[in-house]
Short mmCIF file of C-alpha atoms and ligand atoms in Angstrom, two decimals:
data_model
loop_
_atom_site.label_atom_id
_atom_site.label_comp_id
_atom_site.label_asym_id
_atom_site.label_seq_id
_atom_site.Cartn_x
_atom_site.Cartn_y
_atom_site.Cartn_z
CA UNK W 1 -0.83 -23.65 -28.59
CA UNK W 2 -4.36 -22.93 -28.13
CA UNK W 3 -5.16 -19.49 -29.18
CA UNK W 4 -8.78 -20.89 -30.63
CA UNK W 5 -9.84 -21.47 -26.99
CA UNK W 6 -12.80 -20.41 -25.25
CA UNK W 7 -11.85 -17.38 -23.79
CA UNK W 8 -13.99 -17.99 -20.36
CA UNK W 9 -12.76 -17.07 -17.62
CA UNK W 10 -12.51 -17.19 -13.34
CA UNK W 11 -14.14 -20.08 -11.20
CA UNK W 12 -13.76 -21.46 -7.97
CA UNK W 13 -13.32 -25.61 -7.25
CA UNK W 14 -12.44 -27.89 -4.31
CA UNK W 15 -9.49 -29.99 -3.72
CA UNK W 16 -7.73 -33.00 -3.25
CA UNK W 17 -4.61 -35.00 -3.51
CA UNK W 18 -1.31 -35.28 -2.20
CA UNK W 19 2.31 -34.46 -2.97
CA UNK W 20 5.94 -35.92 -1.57
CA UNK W 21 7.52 -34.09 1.44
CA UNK W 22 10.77 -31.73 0.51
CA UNK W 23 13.64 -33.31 1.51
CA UNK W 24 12.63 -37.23 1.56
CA UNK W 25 15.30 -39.40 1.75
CA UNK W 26 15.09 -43.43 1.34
CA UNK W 27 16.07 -46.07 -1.33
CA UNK W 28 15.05 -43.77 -4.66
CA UNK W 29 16.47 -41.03 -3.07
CA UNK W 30 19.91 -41.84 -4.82
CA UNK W 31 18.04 -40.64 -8.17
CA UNK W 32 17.10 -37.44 -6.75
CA UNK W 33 18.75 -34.34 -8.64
CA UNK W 34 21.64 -33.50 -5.62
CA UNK W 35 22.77 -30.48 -8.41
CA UNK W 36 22.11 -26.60 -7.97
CA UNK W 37 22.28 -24.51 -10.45
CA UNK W 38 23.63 -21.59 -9.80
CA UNK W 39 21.53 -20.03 -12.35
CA UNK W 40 18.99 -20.81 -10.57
CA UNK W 41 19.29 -20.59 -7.12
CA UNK W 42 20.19 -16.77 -7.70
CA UNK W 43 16.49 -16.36 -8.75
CA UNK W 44 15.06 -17.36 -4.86
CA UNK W 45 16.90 -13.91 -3.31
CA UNK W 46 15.45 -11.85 -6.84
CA UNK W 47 11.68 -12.57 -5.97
CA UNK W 48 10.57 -8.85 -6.12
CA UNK W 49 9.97 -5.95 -3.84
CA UNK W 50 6.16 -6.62 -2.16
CA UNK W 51 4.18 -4.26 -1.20
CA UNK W 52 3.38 -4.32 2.61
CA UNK W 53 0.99 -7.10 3.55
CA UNK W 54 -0.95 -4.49 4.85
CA UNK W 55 -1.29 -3.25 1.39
CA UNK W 56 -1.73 -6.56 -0.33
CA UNK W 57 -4.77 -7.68 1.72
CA UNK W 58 -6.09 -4.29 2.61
CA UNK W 59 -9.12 -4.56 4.87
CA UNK W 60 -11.94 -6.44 2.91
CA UNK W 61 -13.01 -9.94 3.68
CA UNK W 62 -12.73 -11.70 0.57
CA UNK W 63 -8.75 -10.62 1.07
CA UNK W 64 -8.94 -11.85 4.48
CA UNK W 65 -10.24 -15.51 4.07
CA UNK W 66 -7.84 -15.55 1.20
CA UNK W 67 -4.67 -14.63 3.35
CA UNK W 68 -5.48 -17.35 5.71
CA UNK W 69 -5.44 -19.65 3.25
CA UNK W 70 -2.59 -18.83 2.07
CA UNK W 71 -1.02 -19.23 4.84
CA UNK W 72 -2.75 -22.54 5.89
CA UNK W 73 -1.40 -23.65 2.31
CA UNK W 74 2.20 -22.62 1.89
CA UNK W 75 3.75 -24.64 4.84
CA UNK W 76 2.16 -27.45 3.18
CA UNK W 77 3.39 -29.40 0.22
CA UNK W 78 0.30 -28.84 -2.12
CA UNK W 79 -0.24 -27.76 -5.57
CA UNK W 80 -1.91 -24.92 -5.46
CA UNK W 81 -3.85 -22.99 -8.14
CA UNK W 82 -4.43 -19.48 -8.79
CA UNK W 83 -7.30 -18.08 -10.64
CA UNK W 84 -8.46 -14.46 -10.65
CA UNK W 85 -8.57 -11.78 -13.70
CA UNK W 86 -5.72 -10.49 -15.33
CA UNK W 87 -3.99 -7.98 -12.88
CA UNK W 88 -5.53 -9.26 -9.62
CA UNK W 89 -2.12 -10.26 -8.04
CA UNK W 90 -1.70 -14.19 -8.79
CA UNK W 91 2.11 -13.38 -9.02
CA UNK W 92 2.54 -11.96 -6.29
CA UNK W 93 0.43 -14.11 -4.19
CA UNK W 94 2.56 -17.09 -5.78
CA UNK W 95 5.62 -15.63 -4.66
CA UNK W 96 4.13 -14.90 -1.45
CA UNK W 97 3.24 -18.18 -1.28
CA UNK W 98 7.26 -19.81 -1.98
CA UNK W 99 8.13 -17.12 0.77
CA UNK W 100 6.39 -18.63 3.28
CA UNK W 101 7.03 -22.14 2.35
CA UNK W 102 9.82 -24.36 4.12
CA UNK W 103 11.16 -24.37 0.57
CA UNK W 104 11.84 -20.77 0.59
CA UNK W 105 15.77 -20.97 0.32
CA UNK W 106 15.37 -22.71 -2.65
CA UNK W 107 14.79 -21.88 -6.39
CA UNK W 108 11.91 -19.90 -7.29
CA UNK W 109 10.96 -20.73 -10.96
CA UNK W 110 8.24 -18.83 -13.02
CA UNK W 111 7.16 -20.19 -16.49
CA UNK W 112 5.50 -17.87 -18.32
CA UNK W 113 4.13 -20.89 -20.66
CA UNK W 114 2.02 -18.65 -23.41
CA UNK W 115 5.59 -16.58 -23.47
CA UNK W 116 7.25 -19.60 -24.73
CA UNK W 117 6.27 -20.94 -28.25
CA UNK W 118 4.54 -24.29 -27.78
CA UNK W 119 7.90 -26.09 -30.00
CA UNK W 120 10.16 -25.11 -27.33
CA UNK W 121 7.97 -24.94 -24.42
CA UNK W 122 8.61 -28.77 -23.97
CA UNK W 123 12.59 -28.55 -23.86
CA UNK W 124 12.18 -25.67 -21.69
CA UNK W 125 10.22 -27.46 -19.18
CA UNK W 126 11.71 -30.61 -19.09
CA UNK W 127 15.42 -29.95 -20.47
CA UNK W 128 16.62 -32.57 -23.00
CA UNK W 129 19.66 -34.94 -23.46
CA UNK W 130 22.81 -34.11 -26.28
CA UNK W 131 21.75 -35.18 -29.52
CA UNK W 132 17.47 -35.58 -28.84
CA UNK W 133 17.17 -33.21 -32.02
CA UNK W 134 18.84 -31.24 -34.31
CA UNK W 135 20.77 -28.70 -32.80
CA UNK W 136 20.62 -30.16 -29.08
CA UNK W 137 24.82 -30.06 -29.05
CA UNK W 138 24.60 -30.65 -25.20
CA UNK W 139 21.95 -31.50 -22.27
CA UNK W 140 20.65 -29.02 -21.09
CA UNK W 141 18.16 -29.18 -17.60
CA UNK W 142 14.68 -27.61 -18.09
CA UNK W 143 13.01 -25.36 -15.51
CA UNK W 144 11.43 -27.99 -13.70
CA UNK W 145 14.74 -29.29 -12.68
CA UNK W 146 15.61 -25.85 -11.73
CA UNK W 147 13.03 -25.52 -9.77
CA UNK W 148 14.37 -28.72 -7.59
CA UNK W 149 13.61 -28.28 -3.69
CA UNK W 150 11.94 -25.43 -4.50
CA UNK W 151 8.61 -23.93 -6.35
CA UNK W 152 7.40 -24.20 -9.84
CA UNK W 153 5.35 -21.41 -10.68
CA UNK W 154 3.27 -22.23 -14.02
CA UNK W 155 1.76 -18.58 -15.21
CA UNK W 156 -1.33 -19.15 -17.61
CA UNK W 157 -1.10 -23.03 -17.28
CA UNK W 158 -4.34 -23.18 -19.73
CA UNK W 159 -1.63 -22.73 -22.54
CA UNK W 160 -0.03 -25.77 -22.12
CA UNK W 161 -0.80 -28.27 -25.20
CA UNK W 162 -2.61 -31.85 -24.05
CA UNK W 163 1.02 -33.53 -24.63
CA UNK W 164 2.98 -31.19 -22.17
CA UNK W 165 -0.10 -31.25 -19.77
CA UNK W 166 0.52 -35.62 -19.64
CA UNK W 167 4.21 -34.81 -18.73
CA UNK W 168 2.86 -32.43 -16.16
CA UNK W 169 0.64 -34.92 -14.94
CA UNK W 170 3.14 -37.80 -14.31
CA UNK W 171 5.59 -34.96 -12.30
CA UNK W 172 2.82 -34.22 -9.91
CA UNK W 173 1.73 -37.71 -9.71
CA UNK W 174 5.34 -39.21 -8.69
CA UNK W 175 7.79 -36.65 -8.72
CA UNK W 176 9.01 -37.77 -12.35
CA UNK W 177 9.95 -36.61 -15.71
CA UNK W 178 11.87 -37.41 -18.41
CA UNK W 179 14.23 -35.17 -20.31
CA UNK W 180 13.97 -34.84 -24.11
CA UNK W 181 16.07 -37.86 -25.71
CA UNK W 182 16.27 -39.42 -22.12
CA UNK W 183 16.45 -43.46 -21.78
CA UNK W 184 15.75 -42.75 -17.84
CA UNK W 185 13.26 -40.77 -15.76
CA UNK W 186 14.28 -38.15 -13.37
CA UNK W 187 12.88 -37.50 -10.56
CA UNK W 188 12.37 -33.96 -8.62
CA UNK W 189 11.07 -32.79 -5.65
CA UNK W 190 9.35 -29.75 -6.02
CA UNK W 191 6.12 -27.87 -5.10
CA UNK W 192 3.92 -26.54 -7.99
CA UNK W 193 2.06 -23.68 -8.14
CA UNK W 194 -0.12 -22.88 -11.37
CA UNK W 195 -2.26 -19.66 -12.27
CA UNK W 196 -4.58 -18.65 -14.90
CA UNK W 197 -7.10 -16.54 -15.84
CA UNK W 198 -9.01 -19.09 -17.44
CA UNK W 199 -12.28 -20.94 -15.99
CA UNK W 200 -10.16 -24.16 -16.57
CA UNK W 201 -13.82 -26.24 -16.16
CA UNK W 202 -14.85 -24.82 -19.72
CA UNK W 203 -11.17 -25.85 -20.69
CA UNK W 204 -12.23 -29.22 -19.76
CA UNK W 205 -15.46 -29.25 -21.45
CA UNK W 206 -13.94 -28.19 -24.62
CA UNK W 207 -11.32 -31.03 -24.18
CA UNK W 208 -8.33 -28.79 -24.27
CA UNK W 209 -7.39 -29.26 -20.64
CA UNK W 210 -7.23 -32.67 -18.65
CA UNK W 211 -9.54 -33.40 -16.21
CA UNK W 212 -7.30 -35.59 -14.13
CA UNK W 213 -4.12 -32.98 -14.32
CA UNK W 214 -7.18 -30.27 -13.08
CA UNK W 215 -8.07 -32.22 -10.18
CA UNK W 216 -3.84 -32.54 -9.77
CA UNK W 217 -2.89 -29.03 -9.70
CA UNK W 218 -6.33 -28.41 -8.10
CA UNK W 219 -5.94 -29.50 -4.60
CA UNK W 220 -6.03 -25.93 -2.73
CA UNK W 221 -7.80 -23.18 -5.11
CA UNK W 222 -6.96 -19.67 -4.45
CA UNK W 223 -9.50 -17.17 -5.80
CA UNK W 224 -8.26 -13.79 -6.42
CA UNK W 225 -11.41 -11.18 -6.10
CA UNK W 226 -11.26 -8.30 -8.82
CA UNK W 227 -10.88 -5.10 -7.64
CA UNK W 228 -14.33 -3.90 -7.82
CA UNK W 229 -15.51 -6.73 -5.63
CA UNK W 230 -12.70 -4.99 -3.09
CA UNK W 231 -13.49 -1.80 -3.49
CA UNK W 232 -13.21 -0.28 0.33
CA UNK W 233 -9.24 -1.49 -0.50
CA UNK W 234 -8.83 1.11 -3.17
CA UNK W 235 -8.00 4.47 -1.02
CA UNK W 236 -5.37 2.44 0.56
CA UNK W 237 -3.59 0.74 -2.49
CA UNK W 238 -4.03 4.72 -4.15
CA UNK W 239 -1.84 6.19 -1.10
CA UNK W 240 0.82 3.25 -1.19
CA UNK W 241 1.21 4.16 -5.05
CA UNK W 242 1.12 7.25 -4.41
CA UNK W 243 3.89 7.02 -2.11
CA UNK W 244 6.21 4.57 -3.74
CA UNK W 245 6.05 6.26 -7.09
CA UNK W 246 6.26 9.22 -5.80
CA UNK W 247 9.90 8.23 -4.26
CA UNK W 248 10.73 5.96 -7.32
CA UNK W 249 10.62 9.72 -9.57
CA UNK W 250 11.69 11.60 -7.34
CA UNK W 251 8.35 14.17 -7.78
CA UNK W 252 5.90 15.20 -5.34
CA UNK W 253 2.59 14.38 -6.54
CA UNK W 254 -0.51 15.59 -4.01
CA UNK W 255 -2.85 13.62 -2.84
CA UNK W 256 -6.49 13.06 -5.35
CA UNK W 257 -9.27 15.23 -4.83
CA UNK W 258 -11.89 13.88 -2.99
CA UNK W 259 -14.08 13.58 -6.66
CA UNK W 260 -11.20 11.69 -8.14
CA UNK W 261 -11.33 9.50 -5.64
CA UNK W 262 -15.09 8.83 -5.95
CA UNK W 263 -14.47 8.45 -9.66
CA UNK W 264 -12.22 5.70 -8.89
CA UNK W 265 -14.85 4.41 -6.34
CA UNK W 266 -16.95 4.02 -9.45
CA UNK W 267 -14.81 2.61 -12.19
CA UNK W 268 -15.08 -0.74 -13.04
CA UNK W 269 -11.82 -2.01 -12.98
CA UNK W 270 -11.14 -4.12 -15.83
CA UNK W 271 -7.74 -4.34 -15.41
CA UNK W 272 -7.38 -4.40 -11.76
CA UNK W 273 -4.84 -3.56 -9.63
CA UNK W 274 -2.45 -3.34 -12.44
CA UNK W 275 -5.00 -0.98 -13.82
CA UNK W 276 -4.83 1.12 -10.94
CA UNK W 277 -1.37 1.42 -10.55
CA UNK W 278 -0.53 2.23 -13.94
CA UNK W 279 -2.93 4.95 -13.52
CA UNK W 280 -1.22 6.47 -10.09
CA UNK W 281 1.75 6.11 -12.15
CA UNK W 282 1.14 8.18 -14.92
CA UNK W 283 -0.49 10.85 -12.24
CA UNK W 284 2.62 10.85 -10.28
CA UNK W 285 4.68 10.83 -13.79
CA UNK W 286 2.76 13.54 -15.50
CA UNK W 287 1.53 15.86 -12.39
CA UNK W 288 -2.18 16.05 -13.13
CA UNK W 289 -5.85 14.50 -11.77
CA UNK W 290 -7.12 15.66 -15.56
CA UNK W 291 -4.98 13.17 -16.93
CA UNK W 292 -6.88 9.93 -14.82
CA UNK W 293 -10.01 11.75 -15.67
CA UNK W 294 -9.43 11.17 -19.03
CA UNK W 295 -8.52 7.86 -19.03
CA UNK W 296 -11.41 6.46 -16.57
CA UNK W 297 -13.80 8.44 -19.05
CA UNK W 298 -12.05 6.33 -22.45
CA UNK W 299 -12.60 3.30 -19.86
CA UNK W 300 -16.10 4.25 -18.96
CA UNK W 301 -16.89 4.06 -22.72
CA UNK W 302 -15.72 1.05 -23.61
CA UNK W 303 -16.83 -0.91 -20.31
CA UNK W 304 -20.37 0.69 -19.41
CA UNK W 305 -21.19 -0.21 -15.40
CA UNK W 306 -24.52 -1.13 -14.86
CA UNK W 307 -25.18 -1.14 -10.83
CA UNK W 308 -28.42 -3.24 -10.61
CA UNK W 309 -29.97 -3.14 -7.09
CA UNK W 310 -31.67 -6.48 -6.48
CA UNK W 311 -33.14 -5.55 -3.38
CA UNK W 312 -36.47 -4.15 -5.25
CA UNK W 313 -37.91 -5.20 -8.53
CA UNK W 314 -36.02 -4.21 -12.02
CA UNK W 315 -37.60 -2.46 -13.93
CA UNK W 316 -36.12 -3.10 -17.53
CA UNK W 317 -37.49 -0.41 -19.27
CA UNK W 318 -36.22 2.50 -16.83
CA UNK W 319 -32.58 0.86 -16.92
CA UNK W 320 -32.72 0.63 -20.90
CA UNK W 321 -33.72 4.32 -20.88
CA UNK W 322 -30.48 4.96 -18.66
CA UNK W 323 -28.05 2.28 -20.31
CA UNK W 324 -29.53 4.95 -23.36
CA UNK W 325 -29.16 7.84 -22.01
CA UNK W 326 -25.79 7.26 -20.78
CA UNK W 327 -24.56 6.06 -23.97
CA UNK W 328 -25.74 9.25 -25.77
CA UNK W 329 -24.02 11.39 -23.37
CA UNK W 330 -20.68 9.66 -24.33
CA UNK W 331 -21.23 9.22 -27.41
CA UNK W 332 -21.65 13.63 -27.75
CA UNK W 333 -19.08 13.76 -25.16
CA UNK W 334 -16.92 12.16 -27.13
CA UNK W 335 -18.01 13.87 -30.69
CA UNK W 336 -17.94 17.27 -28.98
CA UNK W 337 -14.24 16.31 -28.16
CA UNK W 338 -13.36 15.22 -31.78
CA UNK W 339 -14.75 18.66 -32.91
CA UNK W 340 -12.72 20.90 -30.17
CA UNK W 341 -16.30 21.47 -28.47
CA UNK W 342 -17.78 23.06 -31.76
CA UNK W 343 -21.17 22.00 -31.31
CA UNK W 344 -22.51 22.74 -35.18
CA UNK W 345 -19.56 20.99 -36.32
CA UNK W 346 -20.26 18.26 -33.86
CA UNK W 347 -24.31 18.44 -34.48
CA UNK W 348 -23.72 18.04 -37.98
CA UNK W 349 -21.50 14.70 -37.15
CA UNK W 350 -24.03 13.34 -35.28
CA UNK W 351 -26.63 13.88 -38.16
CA UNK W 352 -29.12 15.82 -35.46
CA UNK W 353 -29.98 19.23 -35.76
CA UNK W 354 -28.09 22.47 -33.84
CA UNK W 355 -31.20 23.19 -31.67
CA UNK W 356 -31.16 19.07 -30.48
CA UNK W 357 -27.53 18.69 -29.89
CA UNK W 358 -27.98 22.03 -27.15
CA UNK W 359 -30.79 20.35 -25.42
CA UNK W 360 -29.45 16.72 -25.22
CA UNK W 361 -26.34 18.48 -23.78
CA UNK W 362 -28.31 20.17 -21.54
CA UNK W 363 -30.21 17.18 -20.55
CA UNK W 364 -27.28 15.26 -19.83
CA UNK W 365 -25.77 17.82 -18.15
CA UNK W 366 -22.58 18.53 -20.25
CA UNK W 367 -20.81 21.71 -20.16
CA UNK W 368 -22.56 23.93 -22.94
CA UNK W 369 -19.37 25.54 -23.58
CA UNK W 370 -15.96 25.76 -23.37
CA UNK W 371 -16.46 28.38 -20.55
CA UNK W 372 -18.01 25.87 -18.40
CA UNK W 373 -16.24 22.53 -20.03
CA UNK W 374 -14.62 21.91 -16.09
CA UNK W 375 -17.76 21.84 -14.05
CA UNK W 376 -17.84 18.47 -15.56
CA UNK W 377 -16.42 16.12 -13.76
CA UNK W 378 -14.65 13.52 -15.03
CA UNK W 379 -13.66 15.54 -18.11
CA UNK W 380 -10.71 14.44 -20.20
CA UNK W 381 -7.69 17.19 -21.37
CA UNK W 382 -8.62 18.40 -24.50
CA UNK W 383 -7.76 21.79 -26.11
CA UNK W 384 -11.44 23.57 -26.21
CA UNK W 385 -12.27 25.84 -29.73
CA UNK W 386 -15.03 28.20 -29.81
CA UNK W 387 -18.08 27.74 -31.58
N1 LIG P 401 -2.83 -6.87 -3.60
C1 LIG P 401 -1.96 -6.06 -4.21
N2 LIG P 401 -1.43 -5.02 -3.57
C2 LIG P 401 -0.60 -4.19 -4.21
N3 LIG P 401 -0.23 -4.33 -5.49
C3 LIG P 401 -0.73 -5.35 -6.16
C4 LIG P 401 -1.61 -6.28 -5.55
N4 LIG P 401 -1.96 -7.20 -6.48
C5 LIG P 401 -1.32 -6.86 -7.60
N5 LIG P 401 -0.58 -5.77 -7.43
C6 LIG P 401 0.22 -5.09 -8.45
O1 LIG P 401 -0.51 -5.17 -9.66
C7 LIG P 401 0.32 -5.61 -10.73
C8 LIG P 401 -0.24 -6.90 -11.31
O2 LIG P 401 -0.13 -7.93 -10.35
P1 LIG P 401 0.19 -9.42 -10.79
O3 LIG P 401 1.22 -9.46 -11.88
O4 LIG P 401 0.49 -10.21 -9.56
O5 LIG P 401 -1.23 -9.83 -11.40
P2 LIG P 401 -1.66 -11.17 -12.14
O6 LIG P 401 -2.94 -11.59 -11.55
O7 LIG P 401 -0.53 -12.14 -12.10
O8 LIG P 401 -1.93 -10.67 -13.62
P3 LIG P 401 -1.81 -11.49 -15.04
O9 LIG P 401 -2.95 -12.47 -15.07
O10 LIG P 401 -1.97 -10.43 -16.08
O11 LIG P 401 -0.48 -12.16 -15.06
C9 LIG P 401 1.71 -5.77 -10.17
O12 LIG P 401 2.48 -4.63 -10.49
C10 LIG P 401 1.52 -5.86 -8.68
O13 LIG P 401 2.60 -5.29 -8.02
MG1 LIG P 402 0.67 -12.99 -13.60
#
């Protein structure tokens, strides 16, 4: 496994190649695997509950251009790869994607490879033969076989060790692999589909990841856009949430406040849409807007946004002062939190004197008590103690 790796992530590449046709029959055709496994094929009606596409593509264009080539791509044989930050929606789009596929009434397999330690990643993949090592008391087929006739979904393909990715290579190259303990190659027709959250060209550059099984699994690139490059998208995705959780729990959460919803305009997203569901979860779950509030304030400190405008000149030494100011106001924010809003206590913690800690609050416009903690907006739930 590769857990030393550079931890770079997202890029965008072209494409080329080719892959066999579903279905091909002729004189190697007798070697094809003819076997389902029922095992298997049960998986292609259990893909998941989507959201509508409505939902999924909302109304930005980066969504757009991606949904048409998506579409362009699945009724075509290709590899395809997925990049995009954790939480953007690869999975879903790589479902999508076997949905709309001629292949779509066959298996839909999903290898989660960094899931799987690296020793038995291998058999997994590739199945192996009775007897290919200790312990192998039968043959047993490995999810690519599974996934005959159908899709191969490889999550996080950046995990796969340089031996594994040489295997990989030859299946997308002609179709073939060769079970553990095998004398024989097998051969497969199947369409693969690989994701990651990786910038795979640093991968290369680092010699961890093959160039030539890159330029293989590269030959249509979908690029998912975090969510605060799609930010128009996020009332929408907050009322289907909204909705669906609501009738998952059975509760009746309202509708967010007008500031909430700027405040979620604002956030940076690092966890994207999974982010922001988990979030309208736990509202709908839990029946307050104090309890987002809280946790896009912990966000806020640990991601600071900085919105540069490049339409006039930067000024470095105003945004400093801000990036400054800001972080001072969390930082006593946060203090004044630890200390139930008793500012001596929380002056003293912050080694500055009574008479500063009042006017910094002031001057970043905190509440100066516990009185006026919820003009403050977002504030997180915190029981409030008198001076
Ligand atoms: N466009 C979307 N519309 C609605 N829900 C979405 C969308 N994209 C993702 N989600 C939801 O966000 C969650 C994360 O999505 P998904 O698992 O597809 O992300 P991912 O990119 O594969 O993340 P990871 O890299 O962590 O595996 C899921 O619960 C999914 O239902
Ligand atoms: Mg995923």
């Amino acid at each position: 496994m590769k857990s030393a790796r550079s931890k770079a992530r997202l890029g965008g590449f072209g494409s080329q190649g080719a892959h066999p046709k579903p279905g091909r029959t002729g004189p190697r055709a007798t070697r094809l695997l003819m076997t389902t496994i029922p095992s298997v094929t049960s998986l292609a009606t259990s893909l998941g509950e989507f959201p509508p596409e409505a939902v999924i593509f909302g109304r930005s264009e980066v969504m757009q251009s991606l949904r048409d080539r998506m579409d362009k791509v699945a009724s075509a044989n290709v590899p395809v790869l997925i990049q995009g930050e954790s939480g953007t929606g690869k999975d879903i789009i790589a479902r999508m994607i076997h949905g709309l596929s001629p292949w779509r009434s066959g298996p839909f397999v999903k290898v989660n490879c960094p899931a799987i330690p690296g020793t038995l990643l291998e058999s997994e993949l590739f199945g192996y033969e009775k007897g290919a090592f200790t312990g192998a008391y039968g043959s047993k087929p490995g999810r690519v076989e599974m996934a005959h006739r159908g899709t191969l979904f490889l999550d996080e393909i950046s995990e796969l060790d340089l031996g594994l990715q040489s295997k990989l290579l030859q299946l997308l190259q002609d179709g073939q692999f060769c079970r553990i303990g095998a004398q024989e190659d097998k051969r497969v027709e199947v369409r693969v589909v690989c994701a990651t959250n990786r910038v795979l060209e640093v991968e290369i550059e680092s010699g961890t990841f093959r160039q030539d099984l890159f330029y293989r699994i590269n030959v249509v690139n979908l690029q998912m856009p975090p969510l605060r490059e799609r930010k128009g998208d996020i009332p929408d995705l907050v009322t289907y949430f909204l909705e669906y959780y609501n009738r998952k729990y059975n509760c009746r959460a309202r509708t967010l406040s007008g500031d909430l919803m700027s405040a979620l305009q604002k956030h940076h997203w690092p966890g994207n849409i999974r982010e922001l569901e988990n979030l309208i979860k736990r509202y709908v779950i839990l029946g307050n807007e104090e309890v987002i509030s809280s946790d896009l304030m912990a966000h806020q400190q640990e991601f600071p946004t900085l919105d540069l405008n490049f339409d006039g000149p930067i000024a470095l030494k105003t945004i400093t002062r801000q990036a400054t100011r800001e972080l001072e106001r969390k930082v006593i924010l946060k203090v004044l939190q630890a200390h139930h809003w008793n500012r001596k206590q929380a002056a003293r913690a912050l080694s500055i004197s009574y008479r500063a800690l009042l006017y910094k609050i002031r001057d970043a416009g905190l509440p100066p008590n516990r009185s006026s903690r919820r003009r403050v907006d977002p504030l997180p739930t915190q029981d409030i103690a008198a001076d």
